[in-house]
Tab-separated table of C-alpha atoms and ligand atoms in Angstrom:
chain	number	residue	atom	x	y	z
A	235	UNK	CA	7.560	5.491	-20.955
A	236	UNK	CA	8.068	2.493	-18.718
A	237	UNK	CA	6.313	-0.780	-19.287
A	238	UNK	CA	5.166	-1.585	-15.780
A	239	UNK	CA	5.194	-5.229	-14.715
A	240	UNK	CA	3.538	-7.174	-11.918
A	241	UNK	CA	6.239	-7.948	-9.338
A	242	UNK	CA	6.609	-11.537	-8.136
A	243	UNK	CA	5.451	-12.154	-4.580
A	244	UNK	CA	8.410	-12.342	-2.176
A	245	UNK	CA	6.946	-15.614	-0.720
A	246	UNK	CA	4.654	-18.503	-1.722
A	247	UNK	CA	0.946	-17.845	-2.222
A	248	UNK	CA	0.071	-19.802	0.921
A	249	UNK	CA	2.865	-18.297	3.044
A	250	UNK	CA	0.663	-15.795	4.881
A	251	UNK	CA	-1.875	-18.379	6.091
A	252	UNK	CA	-3.800	-18.303	8.344
A	253	UNK	CA	-3.766	-14.472	8.343
A	254	UNK	CA	-4.500	-14.343	4.586
A	255	UNK	CA	-5.496	-17.457	2.639
A	256	UNK	CA	-3.737	-18.796	-0.458
A	257	UNK	CA	-6.953	-18.163	-2.408
A	258	UNK	CA	-7.136	-14.490	-1.438
A	259	UNK	CA	-3.436	-13.865	-2.091
A	260	UNK	CA	-3.819	-15.544	-5.503
A	261	UNK	CA	-6.852	-13.493	-6.559
A	262	UNK	CA	-5.477	-10.326	-5.004
A	263	UNK	CA	-2.040	-10.523	-6.612
A	264	UNK	CA	-2.737	-12.262	-9.930
A	265	UNK	CA	-6.051	-10.571	-10.770
A	266	UNK	CA	-6.454	-7.309	-8.848
A	267	UNK	CA	-2.845	-6.138	-8.741
A	268	UNK	CA	-2.337	-7.278	-12.344
A	269	UNK	CA	-5.380	-5.194	-13.271
A	270	UNK	CA	-3.795	-2.034	-11.872
A	271	UNK	CA	-0.545	-2.731	-13.735
A	272	UNK	CA	-2.499	-3.204	-16.968
A	273	UNK	CA	-4.584	-0.105	-16.275
A	274	UNK	CA	-1.471	2.023	-15.722
A	275	UNK	CA	0.199	0.766	-18.898
A	276	UNK	CA	-2.997	1.342	-20.893
A	277	UNK	CA	-3.451	4.876	-19.562
A	278	UNK	CA	0.163	5.776	-20.365
A	279	UNK	CA	-0.273	4.445	-23.907
A	280	UNK	CA	-3.400	6.513	-24.351
A	281	UNK	CA	-1.687	9.687	-23.115
A	282	UNK	CA	1.215	9.097	-25.507
A	283	UNK	CA	-1.115	8.490	-28.480
A	284	UNK	CA	-3.050	11.641	-27.656
A	285	UNK	CA	0.150	13.713	-27.528
A	286	UNK	CA	1.189	12.259	-30.873
A	287	UNK	CA	-2.188	12.971	-32.486
A	288	UNK	CA	-2.698	16.343	-30.835
A	289	UNK	CA	-6.150	15.147	-29.748
A	290	UNK	CA	-6.533	15.532	-25.995
A	291	UNK	CA	-10.214	14.687	-25.633
A	292	UNK	CA	-9.675	11.494	-23.615
A	293	UNK	CA	-6.588	12.803	-21.808
A	294	UNK	CA	-8.231	13.980	-18.544
A	295	UNK	CA	-9.869	10.558	-18.072
A	296	UNK	CA	-6.555	8.840	-18.856
A	297	UNK	CA	-4.872	11.021	-16.229
A	298	UNK	CA	-7.391	9.780	-13.658
A	299	UNK	CA	-6.516	6.247	-14.736
A	300	UNK	CA	-2.830	6.998	-14.099
A	301	UNK	CA	-3.398	8.128	-10.510
A	302	UNK	CA	-5.920	5.363	-9.737
A	303	UNK	CA	-4.022	2.483	-11.313
A	304	UNK	CA	-0.550	3.860	-10.613
A	305	UNK	CA	-1.331	4.379	-6.923
A	306	UNK	CA	-2.942	0.927	-6.871
A	307	UNK	CA	0.176	-0.648	-8.384
A	308	UNK	CA	2.636	1.148	-6.094
A	309	UNK	CA	0.642	0.543	-2.887
A	310	UNK	CA	0.057	-3.150	-3.646
A	311	UNK	CA	3.786	-3.597	-4.307
A	312	UNK	CA	4.547	-2.149	-0.855
A	313	UNK	CA	1.711	-4.159	0.746
A	314	UNK	CA	3.146	-7.496	-0.466
A	315	UNK	CA	6.637	-6.503	0.634
A	316	UNK	CA	5.577	-5.250	4.063
A	317	UNK	CA	4.142	-8.650	5.017
A	318	UNK	CA	6.122	-11.826	5.678
A	319	UNK	CA	5.506	-15.335	7.030
A	320	UNK	CA	8.203	-14.402	9.578
A	321	UNK	CA	6.433	-11.130	10.435
A	322	UNK	CA	4.595	-9.895	13.492
A	323	UNK	CA	5.777	-8.164	16.631
A	324	UNK	CA	6.668	-4.516	17.021
A	325	UNK	CA	9.107	-2.190	15.251
A	326	UNK	CA	12.636	-1.939	16.596
A	327	UNK	CA	15.547	0.474	16.427
A	328	UNK	CA	15.354	3.916	14.826
A	329	UNK	CA	11.834	3.428	13.436
A	330	UNK	CA	10.515	2.422	16.865
A	331	UNK	CA	12.144	5.535	18.382
A	332	UNK	CA	10.601	7.749	15.692
A	333	UNK	CA	7.126	6.261	16.171
A	334	UNK	CA	7.414	6.993	19.886
A	335	UNK	CA	8.609	10.538	19.175
A	336	UNK	CA	5.924	11.365	16.588
A	337	UNK	CA	2.926	9.483	18.045
A	338	UNK	CA	3.721	9.267	21.772
A	339	UNK	CA	3.970	5.476	21.925
A	340	UNK	CA	3.659	2.378	19.736
A	341	UNK	CA	0.236	1.705	21.279
A	342	UNK	CA	-0.956	5.226	20.387
A	343	UNK	CA	0.393	4.818	16.836
A	344	UNK	CA	-1.340	1.437	16.476
A	345	UNK	CA	-4.651	2.740	17.801
A	346	UNK	CA	-4.556	5.575	15.279
A	347	UNK	CA	-3.511	3.289	12.394
A	348	UNK	CA	-6.295	0.824	13.236
A	349	UNK	CA	-8.825	3.670	13.322
A	350	UNK	CA	-7.714	4.590	9.788
A	351	UNK	CA	-7.873	0.943	8.666
A	352	UNK	CA	-11.355	0.485	10.154
A	353	UNK	CA	-12.798	3.549	8.427
A	354	UNK	CA	-10.916	3.713	5.108
A	355	UNK	CA	-12.472	2.862	1.765
A	356	UNK	CA	-9.035	1.848	0.528
A	357	UNK	CA	-5.911	1.883	2.650
A	358	UNK	CA	-4.370	2.725	5.997
A	359	UNK	CA	-0.864	4.070	5.484
A	360	UNK	CA	2.042	4.981	7.707
A	361	UNK	CA	3.918	7.636	5.739
A	362	UNK	CA	6.893	9.903	6.129
A	363	UNK	CA	5.961	13.536	5.447
A	364	UNK	CA	9.115	15.224	4.083
A	365	UNK	CA	7.730	18.766	4.452
A	366	UNK	CA	6.830	18.526	8.144
A	367	UNK	CA	9.648	15.972	8.617
A	368	UNK	CA	7.482	13.612	10.622
A	369	UNK	CA	5.644	10.314	10.410
A	370	UNK	CA	1.881	10.381	9.876
A	371	UNK	CA	-0.957	7.898	9.521
A	372	UNK	CA	-3.266	8.460	6.554
A	373	UNK	CA	-6.753	7.156	5.777
A	374	UNK	CA	-6.904	6.744	2.020
A	375	UNK	CA	-10.030	6.071	-0.025
A	376	UNK	CA	-9.710	4.083	-3.259
A	377	UNK	CA	-5.972	4.308	-3.964
A	378	UNK	CA	-5.432	8.039	-4.282
A	379	UNK	CA	-8.096	9.997	-2.420
A	380	UNK	CA	-6.921	11.823	0.721
A	381	UNK	CA	-3.298	11.400	-0.335
A	382	UNK	CA	-0.742	13.877	1.006
A	383	UNK	CA	1.596	15.265	-1.659
A	384	UNK	CA	5.209	14.262	-1.231
A	385	UNK	CA	4.494	11.751	1.516
A	386	UNK	CA	6.414	8.469	1.200
A	387	UNK	CA	4.442	5.368	2.281
A	388	UNK	CA	6.428	3.082	4.581
A	389	UNK	CA	3.656	0.687	5.694
A	390	UNK	CA	0.441	-0.079	3.817
A	391	UNK	CA	-2.620	-2.104	4.840
A	392	UNK	CA	-5.143	-2.816	2.077
A	393	UNK	CA	-8.693	-2.716	3.449
A	394	UNK	CA	-10.547	-2.996	0.137
A	395	UNK	CA	-13.117	-5.783	0.459
A	396	UNK	CA	-11.143	-7.931	-2.014
A	397	UNK	CA	-8.384	-7.960	0.619
A	398	UNK	CA	-10.323	-9.713	3.384
A	399	UNK	CA	-13.968	-10.503	2.692
A	400	UNK	CA	-13.444	-14.106	1.489
A	401	UNK	CA	-11.417	-14.910	4.623
A	402	UNK	CA	-13.183	-12.848	7.266
A	403	UNK	CA	-16.582	-11.798	5.933
A	404	UNK	CA	-17.620	-8.378	7.252
A	405	UNK	CA	-15.279	-8.605	10.289
A	406	UNK	CA	-12.606	-6.223	9.070
A	407	UNK	CA	-11.165	-5.921	12.592
A	408	UNK	CA	-10.185	-9.612	12.545
A	409	UNK	CA	-8.376	-9.049	9.252
A	410	UNK	CA	-6.521	-6.054	10.690
A	411	UNK	CA	-5.391	-8.253	13.599
A	412	UNK	CA	-4.270	-10.836	11.027
A	413	UNK	CA	-2.314	-8.164	9.157
A	414	UNK	CA	-0.414	-7.363	12.350
A	415	UNK	CA	0.425	-11.076	12.740
A	416	UNK	CA	2.335	-10.977	9.423
A	417	UNK	CA	3.520	-7.344	9.263
A	418	UNK	CA	7.213	-7.111	8.336
A	419	UNK	CA	8.693	-4.195	10.268
A	420	UNK	CA	12.064	-4.742	8.585
A	421	UNK	CA	10.626	-3.572	5.269
A	422	UNK	CA	9.045	-0.542	6.955
A	423	UNK	CA	12.414	0.255	8.555
A	424	UNK	CA	14.084	0.077	5.104
A	425	UNK	CA	11.576	2.563	3.667
A	426	UNK	CA	12.043	4.855	6.678
A	427	UNK	CA	15.837	4.722	6.159
A	428	UNK	CA	15.337	5.891	2.541
A	429	UNK	CA	13.405	8.901	3.839
A	430	UNK	CA	16.108	9.791	6.341
A	431	UNK	CA	18.748	9.562	3.581
A	432	UNK	CA	16.741	11.805	1.250
A	433	UNK	CA	15.117	14.335	3.524
A	434	UNK	CA	16.894	14.661	6.873
B	508	MN	MN1	-6.030	-4.606	-3.113
């Protein structure tokens, strides 16, 4: 059993301003993300205790806590990494070629991703699907509903209200524009490279 830990942000708390305020990054990372890390550790402890005691009454609920909090922890980790104060612009190189191949054009990809981000009750994700061997956009509710098994997230946009409401109020579209001002395509390209190494 691993003791999961909250990763440090790869930049200062105010580094994403004005797209995301220092206050929101602080609450989001130190309170919300920390909560998912704690929830995952707690659920794993409970599962281990239940196995030891041979009493599995609370095990199904603990399993739900693993997928909720574990997915929350993993997606937030990617979310922090796939933004940067030096971000913005469009993907380049092999990832740009693949987006064009799988979605038709960057503009078509972005329109589809923004549709997911506008409607999701959780996340918009660009993923690599290793079964179909293609990129896909997913609309995820909470952290783990409407997931696709085996898919590897390469870009994540958190559209929970805690992600934008303090900065933008109900105007989620403005937040999504802000996300694209700080998106770090280099990190997405790194994740895509991992998928090519493993699956193609
Ligand atoms: Mn969040």
